[in-house]
Structure formats: structure tokens, C-alpha cells
PDB file of C-alpha atoms in Angstrom:
ATOM      1  CA  UNK A   1      12.409   8.317   6.674  1.00 90.00           C
ATOM      2  CA  UNK A   2      15.583   7.139   8.374  1.00 96.00           C
ATOM      3  CA  UNK A   3      19.117   7.122   7.036  1.00 96.00           C
ATOM      4  CA  UNK A   4      22.556   6.010   8.063  1.00 96.00           C
ATOM      5  CA  UNK A   5      24.787   8.687   9.596  1.00 97.00           C
ATOM      6  CA  UNK A   6      26.452   9.270   6.234  1.00 97.00           C
ATOM      7  CA  UNK A   7      25.125   9.053   2.679  1.00 97.00           C
ATOM      8  CA  UNK A   8      28.356   9.661   0.750  1.00 97.00           C
ATOM      9  CA  UNK A   9      28.359   6.234  -0.921  1.00 98.00           C
ATOM     10  CA  UNK A  10      24.646   5.525  -1.309  1.00 97.00           C
ATOM     11  CA  UNK A  11      23.707   8.948  -2.703  1.00 97.00           C
ATOM     12  CA  UNK A  12      25.742   8.669  -5.940  1.00 96.00           C
ATOM     13  CA  UNK A  13      24.755   4.998  -6.236  1.00 96.00           C
ATOM     14  CA  UNK A  14      21.062   5.939  -6.019  1.00 95.00           C
ATOM     15  CA  UNK A  15      21.530   8.664  -8.589  1.00 94.00           C
ATOM     16  CA  UNK A  16      23.150   6.214 -10.990  1.00 94.00           C
ATOM     17  CA  UNK A  17      20.416   3.641 -10.333  1.00 93.00           C
ATOM     18  CA  UNK A  18      17.617   6.154 -10.889  1.00 89.00           C
ATOM     19  CA  UNK A  19      19.075   7.058 -14.270  1.00 89.00           C
ATOM     20  CA  UNK A  20      18.648   3.413 -15.279  1.00 88.00           C
ATOM     21  CA  UNK A  21      15.280   2.727 -13.652  1.00 86.00           C
ATOM     22  CA  UNK A  22      12.099   2.724 -15.684  1.00 79.00           C
ATOM     23  CA  UNK A  23       8.533   2.872 -14.464  1.00 78.00           C
ATOM     24  CA  UNK A  24       6.681  -0.274 -13.448  1.00 81.00           C
ATOM     25  CA  UNK A  25       4.634  -1.829 -16.234  1.00 76.00           C
ATOM     26  CA  UNK A  26       0.979  -2.680 -15.854  1.00 76.00           C
ATOM     27  CA  UNK A  27       1.090  -6.482 -15.984  1.00 71.00           C
ATOM     28  CA  UNK A  28      -1.786  -7.557 -13.762  1.00 72.00           C
ATOM     29  CA  UNK A  29      -5.542  -7.188 -13.935  1.00 70.00           C
ATOM     30  CA  UNK A  30      -7.751  -6.370 -10.970  1.00 65.00           C
ATOM     31  CA  UNK A  31     -10.648  -8.849 -11.285  1.00 68.00           C
ATOM     32  CA  UNK A  32     -13.070  -6.609  -9.364  1.00 63.00           C
ATOM     33  CA  UNK A  33     -12.578  -3.479 -11.466  1.00 61.00           C
ATOM     34  CA  UNK A  34     -11.279  -5.045 -14.703  1.00 61.00           C
ATOM     35  CA  UNK A  35      -8.366  -2.604 -14.589  1.00 69.00           C
ATOM     36  CA  UNK A  36      -4.660  -3.106 -15.277  1.00 73.00           C
ATOM     37  CA  UNK A  37      -2.027  -2.258 -12.672  1.00 74.00           C
ATOM     38  CA  UNK A  38       1.649  -2.749 -11.902  1.00 80.00           C
ATOM     39  CA  UNK A  39       1.873  -5.598  -9.411  1.00 87.00           C
ATOM     40  CA  UNK A  40       4.698  -6.178  -6.907  1.00 91.00           C
ATOM     41  CA  UNK A  41       6.629  -8.277  -9.422  1.00 91.00           C
ATOM     42  CA  UNK A  42       6.529  -5.427 -11.958  1.00 89.00           C
ATOM     43  CA  UNK A  43       7.766  -2.895  -9.397  1.00 92.00           C
ATOM     44  CA  UNK A  44      10.634  -5.158  -8.323  1.00 93.00           C
ATOM     45  CA  UNK A  45      11.464  -5.855 -11.961  1.00 92.00           C
ATOM     46  CA  UNK A  46      11.575  -2.117 -12.687  1.00 91.00           C
ATOM     47  CA  UNK A  47      14.121  -1.313  -9.952  1.00 94.00           C
ATOM     48  CA  UNK A  48      16.074  -4.379  -8.813  1.00 95.00           C
ATOM     49  CA  UNK A  49      18.695  -4.695 -11.560  1.00 95.00           C
ATOM     50  CA  UNK A  50      19.538  -0.987 -11.562  1.00 94.00           C
ATOM     51  CA  UNK A  51      19.822  -0.933  -7.780  1.00 97.00           C
ATOM     52  CA  UNK A  52      21.863  -4.141  -7.601  1.00 97.00           C
ATOM     53  CA  UNK A  53      24.231  -2.998 -10.362  1.00 96.00           C
ATOM     54  CA  UNK A  54      24.977   0.063  -8.211  1.00 96.00           C
ATOM     55  CA  UNK A  55      25.625  -1.915  -5.034  1.00 98.00           C
ATOM     56  CA  UNK A  56      22.179  -1.452  -3.483  1.00 98.00           C
ATOM     57  CA  UNK A  57      20.060  -4.257  -2.043  1.00 98.00           C
ATOM     58  CA  UNK A  58      16.360  -4.073  -1.219  1.00 98.00           C
ATOM     59  CA  UNK A  59      15.217  -5.297   2.186  1.00 98.00           C
ATOM     60  CA  UNK A  60      11.531  -5.332   3.121  1.00 98.00           C
ATOM     61  CA  UNK A  61      10.267  -6.406   6.533  1.00 97.00           C
ATOM     62  CA  UNK A  62       6.802  -6.860   8.012  1.00 95.00           C
ATOM     63  CA  UNK A  63       5.607  -5.792  11.440  1.00 90.00           C
ATOM     64  CA  UNK A  64       2.424  -5.104  13.352  1.00 79.00           C
ATOM     65  CA  UNK A  65       1.682  -1.503  14.267  1.00 73.00           C
ATOM     66  CA  UNK A  66      -1.311  -2.317  16.430  1.00 76.00           C
ATOM     67  CA  UNK A  67      -4.367  -4.493  16.498  1.00 78.00           C
ATOM     68  CA  UNK A  68      -5.617  -4.843  12.946  1.00 84.00           C
ATOM     69  CA  UNK A  69      -2.832  -2.742  11.397  1.00 90.00           C
ATOM     70  CA  UNK A  70       0.203  -4.067   9.537  1.00 91.00           C
ATOM     71  CA  UNK A  71       3.408  -2.286   8.572  1.00 93.00           C
ATOM     72  CA  UNK A  72       6.136  -2.802   5.991  1.00 95.00           C
ATOM     73  CA  UNK A  73       9.620  -1.373   6.279  1.00 96.00           C
ATOM     74  CA  UNK A  74      11.638  -0.840   3.102  1.00 97.00           C
ATOM     75  CA  UNK A  75      15.393  -0.319   3.269  1.00 98.00           C
ATOM     76  CA  UNK A  76      17.786   0.401   0.437  1.00 98.00           C
ATOM     77  CA  UNK A  77      21.095  -0.933   1.759  1.00 98.00           C
ATOM     78  CA  UNK A  78      24.322   0.042   0.008  1.00 98.00           C
ATOM     79  CA  UNK A  79      27.281  -2.327  -0.008  1.00 98.00           C
ATOM     80  CA  UNK A  80      29.118   0.264   2.114  1.00 98.00           C
ATOM     81  CA  UNK A  81      26.587  -0.224   4.919  1.00 98.00           C
ATOM     82  CA  UNK A  82      24.840   3.108   4.299  1.00 98.00           C
ATOM     83  CA  UNK A  83      21.083   2.969   3.989  1.00 98.00           C
ATOM     84  CA  UNK A  84      17.862   4.867   3.435  1.00 97.00           C
ATOM     85  CA  UNK A  85      14.627   3.424   4.772  1.00 97.00           C
ATOM     86  CA  UNK A  86      10.998   4.195   5.299  1.00 94.00           C
ATOM     87  CA  UNK A  87       7.877   2.439   6.492  1.00 93.00           C
ATOM     88  CA  UNK A  88       4.202   2.379   5.684  1.00 92.00           C
ATOM     89  CA  UNK A  89       1.208   0.916   7.477  1.00 91.00           C
ATOM     90  CA  UNK A  90      -2.389   0.113   6.679  1.00 89.00           C
ATOM     91  CA  UNK A  91      -5.397  -1.381   8.434  1.00 88.00           C
ATOM     92  CA  UNK A  92      -6.207  -4.974   7.538  1.00 88.00           C
ATOM     93  CA  UNK A  93      -9.354  -5.346   5.466  1.00 83.00           C
ATOM     94  CA  UNK A  94      -9.771  -8.891   6.818  1.00 84.00           C
ATOM     95  CA  UNK A  95      -8.384 -10.350  10.045  1.00 84.00           C
ATOM     96  CA  UNK A  96      -6.984 -13.513   8.494  1.00 87.00           C
ATOM     97  CA  UNK A  97      -3.938 -14.716   6.540  1.00 88.00           C
ATOM     98  CA  UNK A  98      -5.433 -13.548   3.233  1.00 87.00           C
ATOM     99  CA  UNK A  99      -6.007 -10.057   4.652  1.00 86.00           C
ATOM    100  CA  UNK A 100      -2.438  -9.910   5.973  1.00 89.00           C
ATOM    101  CA  UNK A 101      -0.989 -11.186   2.691  1.00 90.00           C
ATOM    102  CA  UNK A 102      -2.974  -8.706   0.651  1.00 89.00           C
ATOM    103  CA  UNK A 103      -2.016  -5.743   2.850  1.00 91.00           C
ATOM    104  CA  UNK A 104       1.665  -6.756   2.927  1.00 93.00           C
ATOM    105  CA  UNK A 105       1.832  -7.120  -0.849  1.00 92.00           C
ATOM    106  CA  UNK A 106       0.108  -3.768  -1.351  1.00 91.00           C
ATOM    107  CA  UNK A 107       2.395  -2.002   1.124  1.00 94.00           C
ATOM    108  CA  UNK A 108       5.542  -3.616  -0.314  1.00 95.00           C
ATOM    109  CA  UNK A 109       4.559  -2.505  -3.812  1.00 92.00           C
ATOM    110  CA  UNK A 110       3.792   1.086  -2.875  1.00 91.00           C
ATOM    111  CA  UNK A 111       6.718   1.436  -0.455  1.00 94.00           C
ATOM    112  CA  UNK A 112       9.262   0.180  -2.967  1.00 95.00           C
ATOM    113  CA  UNK A 113       7.863   2.396  -5.718  1.00 92.00           C
ATOM    114  CA  UNK A 114       7.922   5.407  -3.400  1.00 92.00           C
ATOM    115  CA  UNK A 115      11.463   4.953  -2.097  1.00 95.00           C
ATOM    116  CA  UNK A 116      12.728   4.436  -5.666  1.00 93.00           C
ATOM    117  CA  UNK A 117      10.658   7.349  -7.029  1.00 90.00           C
ATOM    118  CA  UNK A 118       8.991   5.382  -9.785  1.00 88.00           C
ATOM    119  CA  UNK A 119       5.439   5.520 -10.988  1.00 82.00           C
ATOM    120  CA  UNK A 120       3.194   2.522 -11.150  1.00 64.00           C
ATOM    121  CA  UNK A 121      -0.074   3.672 -12.537  1.00 53.00           C
ATOM    122  CA  UNK A 122      -2.532   1.654 -10.519  1.00 45.00           C
ATOM    123  CA  UNK A 123      -6.104   1.923 -11.725  1.00 45.00           C
ATOM    124  CA  UNK A 124      -7.419   0.161  -8.619  1.00 45.00           C
ATOM    125  CA  UNK A 125      -5.800   2.846  -6.463  1.00 46.00           C
ATOM    126  CA  UNK A 126      -7.512   5.782  -8.139  1.00 43.00           C
ATOM    127  CA  UNK A 127     -10.013   6.213  -5.347  1.00 40.00           C
ATOM    128  CA  UNK A 128      -7.175   6.399  -2.804  1.00 43.00           C
ATOM    129  CA  UNK A 129      -6.030   9.684  -4.340  1.00 43.00           C
ATOM    130  CA  UNK A 130      -9.008  11.546  -2.964  1.00 42.00           C
ATOM    131  CA  UNK A 131      -9.530   9.173  -0.055  1.00 68.00           C
ATOM    132  CA  UNK A 132     -13.027   8.157  -1.155  1.00 82.00           C
ATOM    133  CA  UNK A 133     -14.431   4.758  -0.209  1.00 85.00           C
ATOM    134  CA  UNK A 134     -13.643   2.122  -2.838  1.00 82.00           C
ATOM    135  CA  UNK A 135     -16.272  -0.001  -4.564  1.00 81.00           C
ATOM    136  CA  UNK A 136     -14.904  -3.121  -2.846  1.00 80.00           C
ATOM    137  CA  UNK A 137     -15.177  -1.465   0.570  1.00 83.00           C
ATOM    138  CA  UNK A 138     -18.720  -0.309  -0.143  1.00 86.00           C
ATOM    139  CA  UNK A 139     -19.745  -3.840  -1.142  1.00 84.00           C
ATOM    140  CA  UNK A 140     -18.053  -5.303   1.960  1.00 83.00           C
ATOM    141  CA  UNK A 141     -20.028  -2.978   4.217  1.00 88.00           C
ATOM    142  CA  UNK A 142     -23.320  -3.326   2.336  1.00 86.00           C
ATOM    143  CA  UNK A 143     -23.053  -7.129   2.476  1.00 81.00           C
ATOM    144  CA  UNK A 144     -23.190  -6.914   6.265  1.00 75.00           C
ATOM    145  CA  UNK A 145     -25.446  -3.856   6.512  1.00 79.00           C
ATOM    146  CA  UNK A 146     -28.751  -5.495   7.418  1.00 81.00           C
ATOM    147  CA  UNK A 147     -27.475  -7.523  10.370  1.00 83.00           C
ATOM    148  CA  UNK A 148     -25.250  -4.657  11.586  1.00 84.00           C
ATOM    149  CA  UNK A 149     -27.536  -1.730  10.825  1.00 87.00           C
ATOM    150  CA  UNK A 150     -27.241  -0.107  14.266  1.00 88.00           C
ATOM    151  CA  UNK A 151     -23.425  -0.285  14.328  1.00 87.00           C
ATOM    152  CA  UNK A 152     -23.191   1.184  10.820  1.00 88.00           C
ATOM    153  CA  UNK A 153     -25.579   4.016  11.716  1.00 88.00           C
ATOM    154  CA  UNK A 154     -23.452   4.815  14.779  1.00 88.00           C
ATOM    155  CA  UNK A 155     -20.312   4.816  12.637  1.00 87.00           C
ATOM    156  CA  UNK A 156     -21.867   7.177  10.069  1.00 88.00           C
ATOM    157  CA  UNK A 157     -22.876   9.493  12.895  1.00 88.00           C
ATOM    158  CA  UNK A 158     -19.418   9.285  14.463  1.00 85.00           C
ATOM    159  CA  UNK A 159     -17.727  10.111  11.132  1.00 83.00           C
ATOM    160  CA  UNK A 160     -20.321  12.859  10.494  1.00 88.00           C
ATOM    161  CA  UNK A 161     -21.349  11.563   7.065  1.00 88.00           C
ATOM    162  CA  UNK A 162     -24.850  11.102   5.713  1.00 89.00           C
ATOM    163  CA  UNK A 163     -24.315   7.787   3.900  1.00 88.00           C
ATOM    164  CA  UNK A 164     -21.720   5.112   3.146  1.00 90.00           C
ATOM    165  CA  UNK A 165     -20.604   6.711  -0.122  1.00 89.00           C
ATOM    166  CA  UNK A 166     -19.314   9.751   1.804  1.00 88.00           C
ATOM    167  CA  UNK A 167     -16.820   7.688   3.836  1.00 88.00           C
ATOM    168  CA  UNK A 168     -13.078   7.851   3.279  1.00 85.00           C
ATOM    169  CA  UNK A 169     -11.129   4.647   2.697  1.00 81.00           C
ATOM    170  CA  UNK A 170      -9.664   4.707   6.193  1.00 81.00           C
ATOM    171  CA  UNK A 171     -13.113   5.227   7.744  1.00 84.00           C
ATOM    172  CA  UNK A 172     -14.490   2.366   5.632  1.00 83.00           C
ATOM    173  CA  UNK A 173     -11.629   0.116   6.781  1.00 79.00           C
ATOM    174  CA  UNK A 174     -12.473   0.840  10.399  1.00 83.00           C
ATOM    175  CA  UNK A 175     -16.091  -0.186   9.813  1.00 85.00           C
ATOM    176  CA  UNK A 176     -15.065  -3.306   7.865  1.00 81.00           C
ATOM    177  CA  UNK A 177     -12.706  -4.344  10.675  1.00 75.00           C
ATOM    178  CA  UNK A 178     -15.533  -3.929  13.211  1.00 78.00           C
ATOM    179  CA  UNK A 179     -17.842  -6.039  11.040  1.00 76.00           C
ATOM    180  CA  UNK A 180     -15.350  -8.931  10.880  1.00 66.00           C
TER     181      UNK A 180
END
């Protein structure tokens, strides 16, 4: 986390905003898992008015951390010029515009919720809590398993796991990126 040199104006403004902020509502449905979650629109809706009414703007930027990894920076900028910001990054599940868009949206949603200290119960993120491979990741790897059997076996050995279901999400993303 980074901040401006002083926080004398933004700190009370954030306190006032947090008193008015509610949690993000589950408005969207994940088609793969048939679960409801709070999408980016719901997170913005939950925080924007309260922040703006207290002189705070939201700025989110996108950058590349490294090959196959995207980052999002989130800054809460007070009208005084004071700010608080943080960043998050994630590997791309697909190396195309859809993969970038999906990762950016996901990171924007989680980053904004985190910096504003709101909850957004996300059923499709349940497996991320313990780091276990998601169903979508498992399917993505299994779809390519036969033609990439040797590479997958090497990856399992490298990660010291006996089968795909023992992978973490980050390990699964590495394999998926290698398959694409």
C-alpha cells in the first residue's frame, strides 16, 4: 500500500464514507457454477456515492507485471490531493483480449472491495480461499491433457503433487498458460 505524505484530509473522509457504505450485492450469476456473486458494477455501486460525497474519487489503472501477468492499481484520491493506493496482480488464464478483460475485471472488483473494506460474497471465489484448483481450471487442463500428457506429468512432478486435483490455483494457472 502507498499513501500520500499526509492523510489528515483523506482519513476523516474515508471514515465518513465507510459509515455510509454497504456491502456489494450479489447481482450476477456465474454460468459455470450456477452461483450468484457481486460483480464489478455492484462493488462500484456499493462504494462510489459514499466516497464521492466525501470528496474521494476512485482511479483504477491497468499494467503488465510480466509476461502473462496483469496488474490493477486502485487509488482513492481525495479532493485535497491526498491518496491511498494499492495494487494487485494475477496470471492471465488466456493470452488474448478476453483473458486480459476477465483478469482486469476480476482484479478491479477485488481491489476496490479490499481498499474500501467491503464484503462481496463471491461464490465462484470460494476455492480461492484455500488456494485449491477451481473446477474451470481443472477442465481447462483436462481438455488439453491427452496431447500434452508429458508436459502435465512434468508439471505435477515439479509441483510435487500426485494429481491435478492437488494443484493450487496459481499452479494451475501456470500450467494453463503453458498449454495456451
